[in-house]
XYZ file of C-alpha atoms in Angstrom:
333
model
C 45.085 31.138 2.338
C 41.808 33.066 2.390
C 41.283 32.481 -1.338
C 41.924 28.761 -0.865
C 39.433 28.581 2.018
C 36.854 30.496 0.006
C 37.261 28.111 -2.913
C 37.016 25.128 -0.593
C 33.841 26.404 1.097
C 32.301 27.192 -2.272
C 32.996 23.686 -3.503
C 31.614 22.122 -0.321
C 28.458 24.258 -0.366
C 27.947 23.492 -4.050
C 28.332 19.776 -3.411
C 25.936 19.873 -0.458
C 23.438 21.880 -2.494
C 23.693 19.399 -5.358
C 23.184 16.439 -3.023
C 20.242 18.154 -1.337
C 18.517 19.174 -4.573
C 18.803 15.700 -6.101
C 17.671 13.925 -2.925
C 14.714 16.252 -2.354
C 13.654 15.919 -5.994
C 13.725 12.121 -5.898
C 12.854 11.747 -2.191
C 14.006 8.114 -2.022
C 13.274 7.895 1.721
C 9.745 9.338 1.409
C 10.027 12.439 3.587
C 7.693 14.448 1.358
C 5.588 13.470 -1.669
C 8.023 10.994 -3.169
C 9.715 11.190 -6.558
C 8.935 14.536 -8.222
C 10.736 13.666 -11.463
C 8.432 10.778 -12.362
C 5.951 8.459 -10.669
C 8.453 5.774 -9.663
C 9.352 5.281 -5.990
C 11.692 2.339 -5.466
C 11.238 0.196 -2.314
C 14.818 0.439 -1.030
C 13.981 0.017 2.655
C 10.249 -0.221 3.227
C 10.542 -0.498 7.004
C 12.210 2.921 7.062
C 10.398 4.622 4.196
C 6.941 3.601 5.336
C 7.665 4.760 8.869
C 8.821 8.052 7.364
C 5.699 8.308 5.235
C 3.487 7.672 8.245
C 5.260 10.231 10.443
C 5.070 12.944 7.781
C 1.393 12.444 6.961
C -1.841 13.228 8.762
C -1.752 10.173 11.008
C -5.205 10.760 12.429
C -6.877 10.172 9.069
C -6.009 6.472 9.187
C -8.673 4.235 10.691
C -7.189 1.103 9.150
C -3.791 -0.615 9.055
C -2.356 -3.295 6.780
C 0.531 -5.531 7.875
C 2.242 -8.106 5.704
C 5.161 -9.095 3.515
C 6.091 -7.868 0.038
C 3.132 -9.882 -1.252
C 0.827 -7.570 0.683
C 2.568 -4.394 -0.522
C 0.719 -4.966 -3.806
C -2.647 -4.674 -2.041
C -3.861 -1.192 -2.964
C -4.997 0.539 0.222
C -7.366 2.698 -1.838
C -9.104 -0.417 -3.135
C -10.274 -0.932 0.454
C -12.950 1.701 0.171
C -14.648 1.245 3.541
C -11.701 2.732 5.429
C -8.649 4.960 5.063
C -5.866 2.394 5.307
C -2.114 2.748 5.762
C -0.253 -0.163 4.192
C 2.634 -0.909 6.573
C 3.743 -4.031 4.681
C 7.386 -4.577 3.792
C 9.643 -7.080 2.116
C 10.192 -10.348 4.045
C 7.996 -9.073 6.867
C 7.558 -11.452 9.802
C 4.968 -11.772 12.555
C 7.211 -10.426 15.322
C 7.813 -7.324 13.222
C 4.094 -6.800 12.629
C 3.495 -7.019 16.376
C 6.265 -4.497 17.086
C 5.129 -2.044 14.414
C 1.541 -2.335 15.660
C 2.750 -1.217 19.110
C 4.687 1.626 17.517
C 1.645 2.852 15.605
C -0.385 2.786 18.797
C 2.287 4.874 20.536
C 1.879 7.430 17.736
C -1.793 7.827 18.595
C -3.390 5.762 15.844
C -6.307 3.627 16.972
C -7.584 1.738 13.914
C -11.093 0.401 13.539
C -9.876 -2.282 11.172
C -6.607 -4.165 10.638
C -5.646 -6.477 7.782
C -2.856 -8.996 8.454
C -1.156 -11.043 5.755
C -0.183 -14.515 6.976
C 2.619 -16.214 5.031
C 3.504 -19.846 5.578
C 7.249 -19.051 5.594
C 6.728 -17.588 9.068
C 6.526 -21.158 10.331
C 9.492 -22.684 8.481
C 12.721 -21.112 9.613
C 15.899 -20.727 7.601
C 18.623 -18.073 7.436
C 16.263 -15.559 5.843
C 13.189 -16.294 7.929
C 14.669 -17.059 11.343
C 12.957 -15.525 14.367
C 14.074 -11.986 15.211
C 14.295 -11.849 18.999
C 14.953 -8.112 19.270
C 12.877 -6.172 16.757
C 13.472 -2.438 16.510
C 11.330 -0.066 14.494
C 13.344 1.549 11.679
C 13.212 5.195 12.751
C 14.292 7.853 10.239
C 16.914 10.525 10.871
C 16.120 14.243 10.522
C 15.611 15.179 6.892
C 18.693 17.433 6.704
C 20.945 14.562 7.799
C 19.475 12.143 5.303
C 19.295 14.492 2.335
C 22.051 17.105 2.713
C 24.910 15.071 4.109
C 24.332 11.530 2.852
C 26.122 10.173 -0.189
C 24.342 6.862 0.446
C 20.996 8.556 -0.082
C 22.364 10.305 -3.175
C 23.301 6.905 -4.557
C 19.705 5.739 -4.071
C 18.468 8.855 -5.858
C 20.813 8.328 -8.780
C 19.866 4.661 -9.019
C 16.242 5.754 -9.233
C 16.907 8.393 -11.869
C 18.935 6.098 -14.110
C 16.804 2.998 -13.435
C 19.755 1.060 -12.050
C 17.713 -0.808 -9.462
C 16.815 -4.489 -9.839
C 13.419 -4.270 -8.157
C 10.390 -5.600 -10.001
C 7.965 -3.814 -7.695
C 7.708 -0.062 -7.237
C 5.356 2.492 -5.723
C 3.507 5.121 -7.734
C 2.955 8.787 -6.817
C 0.233 7.731 -4.351
C 2.589 5.177 -2.777
C 0.531 2.264 -4.059
C 2.362 -0.916 -5.029
C 2.866 -1.543 -8.733
C 4.851 -3.884 -10.986
C 7.145 -2.729 -13.799
C 5.944 -3.526 -17.311
C 9.124 -5.477 -18.036
C 8.566 -7.920 -15.189
C 9.718 -11.437 -16.106
C 7.292 -14.097 -17.310
C 6.605 -16.784 -14.744
C 7.783 -20.197 -15.981
C 7.297 -22.671 -13.144
C 8.179 -26.327 -12.829
C 7.360 -28.987 -10.286
C 10.199 -30.339 -8.137
C 10.414 -34.129 -7.959
C 12.408 -34.552 -4.770
C 10.405 -34.869 -1.578
C 11.760 -34.129 1.877
C 10.309 -34.204 5.366
C 10.782 -31.076 7.436
C 9.119 -29.570 10.493
C 7.295 -26.347 11.236
C 8.053 -23.992 14.104
C 4.982 -22.478 15.762
C 6.861 -19.760 17.669
C 5.384 -16.922 15.620
C 1.765 -17.814 16.314
C 1.953 -15.800 19.533
C 3.034 -12.679 17.626
C 0.044 -12.840 15.312
C -2.162 -13.057 18.371
C -0.300 -10.159 20.004
C -1.745 -7.761 17.411
C -5.177 -8.506 18.909
C -3.882 -7.625 22.384
C -2.448 -4.345 21.081
C -5.730 -3.347 19.439
C -8.456 -5.269 21.308
C -11.321 -3.240 19.834
C -10.291 -3.336 16.178
C -11.841 -5.694 13.666
C -8.929 -7.833 12.508
C -9.101 -9.607 9.164
C -6.356 -12.076 8.335
C -5.612 -13.352 4.880
C -3.229 -15.790 3.244
C -1.980 -14.228 -0.020
C -2.196 -16.299 -3.209
C 0.645 -18.695 -3.965
C 0.973 -20.493 -7.286
C 0.173 -24.198 -7.281
C 3.806 -24.908 -8.249
C 5.166 -23.056 -5.229
C 2.555 -24.663 -2.998
C 3.663 -28.090 -4.172
C 7.425 -27.467 -4.214
C 7.790 -25.466 -1.008
C 5.054 -26.974 1.146
C 3.722 -30.332 0.010
C 6.982 -31.790 -1.344
C 8.788 -30.783 1.839
C 6.162 -32.417 4.057
C 5.146 -29.044 5.478
C 1.647 -28.459 4.126
C -0.326 -29.895 7.048
C 1.675 -28.138 9.761
C 1.743 -24.833 7.861
C -2.035 -24.941 7.542
C -2.303 -25.762 11.234
C -0.080 -22.801 12.102
C -2.095 -20.451 9.869
C -5.327 -21.733 11.411
C -4.107 -21.241 14.969
C -2.427 -17.897 14.266
C -5.708 -16.460 13.031
C -7.893 -17.882 15.794
C -8.128 -14.532 17.565
C -9.017 -12.638 14.373
C -12.577 -11.835 13.384
C -12.260 -13.629 10.060
C -9.425 -14.999 7.929
C -9.443 -15.653 4.199
C -7.155 -18.016 2.320
C -6.283 -17.362 -1.338
C -3.372 -19.807 -1.513
C -5.129 -23.051 -2.443
C -5.188 -24.275 -6.079
C -7.831 -22.216 -7.880
C -8.412 -20.308 -11.099
C -6.209 -17.595 -9.598
C -3.234 -19.737 -8.609
C -3.079 -22.299 -11.433
C -2.277 -19.809 -14.206
C 0.979 -17.975 -14.852
C -0.026 -14.669 -16.461
C -1.165 -12.933 -13.262
C 2.104 -13.205 -11.324
C 5.764 -12.657 -12.138
C 7.161 -15.259 -9.744
C 4.272 -17.298 -8.327
C 4.501 -15.361 -5.084
C 3.728 -11.742 -5.990
C 0.466 -11.196 -7.843
C -0.351 -8.238 -10.049
C -2.432 -5.313 -8.744
C -5.609 -6.383 -10.571
C -5.548 -9.683 -8.649
C -5.064 -7.794 -5.403
C -7.998 -5.546 -6.271
C -10.174 -8.675 -6.379
C -8.747 -9.717 -3.036
C -9.636 -6.302 -1.590
C -13.265 -6.797 -2.589
C -13.350 -10.201 -0.902
C -11.787 -8.761 2.255
C -14.503 -6.117 2.377
C -17.257 -8.665 1.779
C -18.140 -7.379 -1.694
C -17.180 -10.619 -3.464
C -17.609 -14.179 -2.231
C -14.756 -15.568 -4.308
C -11.910 -16.140 -4.931
C -10.719 -17.217 -1.507
C -12.308 -19.158 1.331
C -13.123 -18.188 4.886
C -10.891 -20.450 6.972
C -13.053 -20.716 10.046
C -16.038 -22.164 8.249
C -13.999 -25.343 8.677
C -12.470 -27.115 11.611
C -8.733 -27.685 11.341
C -8.951 -31.135 9.771
C -11.527 -29.974 7.225
C -9.347 -26.994 6.319
C -6.315 -29.215 5.755
C -8.357 -31.714 3.742
C -9.825 -28.948 1.572
C -6.345 -27.711 0.654
C -5.013 -31.178 -0.068
C -8.044 -32.232 -2.089
C -7.663 -29.152 -4.315
C -3.961 -29.864 -4.832
C -4.556 -33.544 -5.554
C -7.382 -32.688 -7.965
C -5.142 -30.290 -9.875
C -2.215 -32.722 -10.102
C -4.395 -35.506 -11.499
C -6.106 -33.104 -13.888
C -2.685 -32.118 -15.272
C -1.585 -35.785 -15.423
C 0.860 -35.199 -12.579
C -0.823 -37.647 -10.217
C 2.434 -39.571 -9.714
C 3.642 -36.627 -7.650
C 0.900 -37.077 -5.054
């Protein structure tokens, strides 16, 4: 009996040690310095991992926060050289989540001088994926020993990272900056012929404004990430949503110090080599965006509030119409 128990305990301790060693080496939940085997950190659950990263870093060094969706995860915080920024963006992020996470950061004693907020039009067109979350909870990590010594789920994430079994196109490097794998697919867009008429929902405007109430003294800079002209046409114009989405963006950013829009048809958004899906743009594009946000470049992008609402809507539509006729697609207008 004693020999059996000894063998059993040895096997259990060996298994736990194996799980712990692998998980600590890969660090898929970002408790320490990330993956120590190579420079690839997979974004399995960015709400959790970024909270973990924040809690286990020197929080007081951050005088800048970045909120946004997966599009904004590719904005290199170190490219924003005027501040020390923490990029709290995550996949499919919504305005009510940004407001909640802003409150959480404040509770942790961070009082940023500057905040960047990505504003995506999908926040104002609800479906199963983008419906309003009425009860947002911050994804709070468990103690490290629970997550790394006794979790086969975490081990699975580690093994998927080691053997490159994930399907993600984005990843984070050793500095936790967003990158894109070299084998990312080529973007091959098409226009959609069918037009529909749908409506926007302005419920989330209040959550964008709530960030200002949470940090009344911070300089808040909003920005609309670039969207390819094909996605702009198919998902906004063809669905009859472009005007109301632009109105929602305009109103959501009214309490911000300045808001830039990179989503209109331009040299950036009418080519296919700088994005892998028309929605997520490569880091070099985001480095240009960072310079605009810091006032070091005047283009690409426009400052929204140099226009009134009607002028802003007309600017967008004139650029789209101009591009369609230039490409002999005027029948779609």
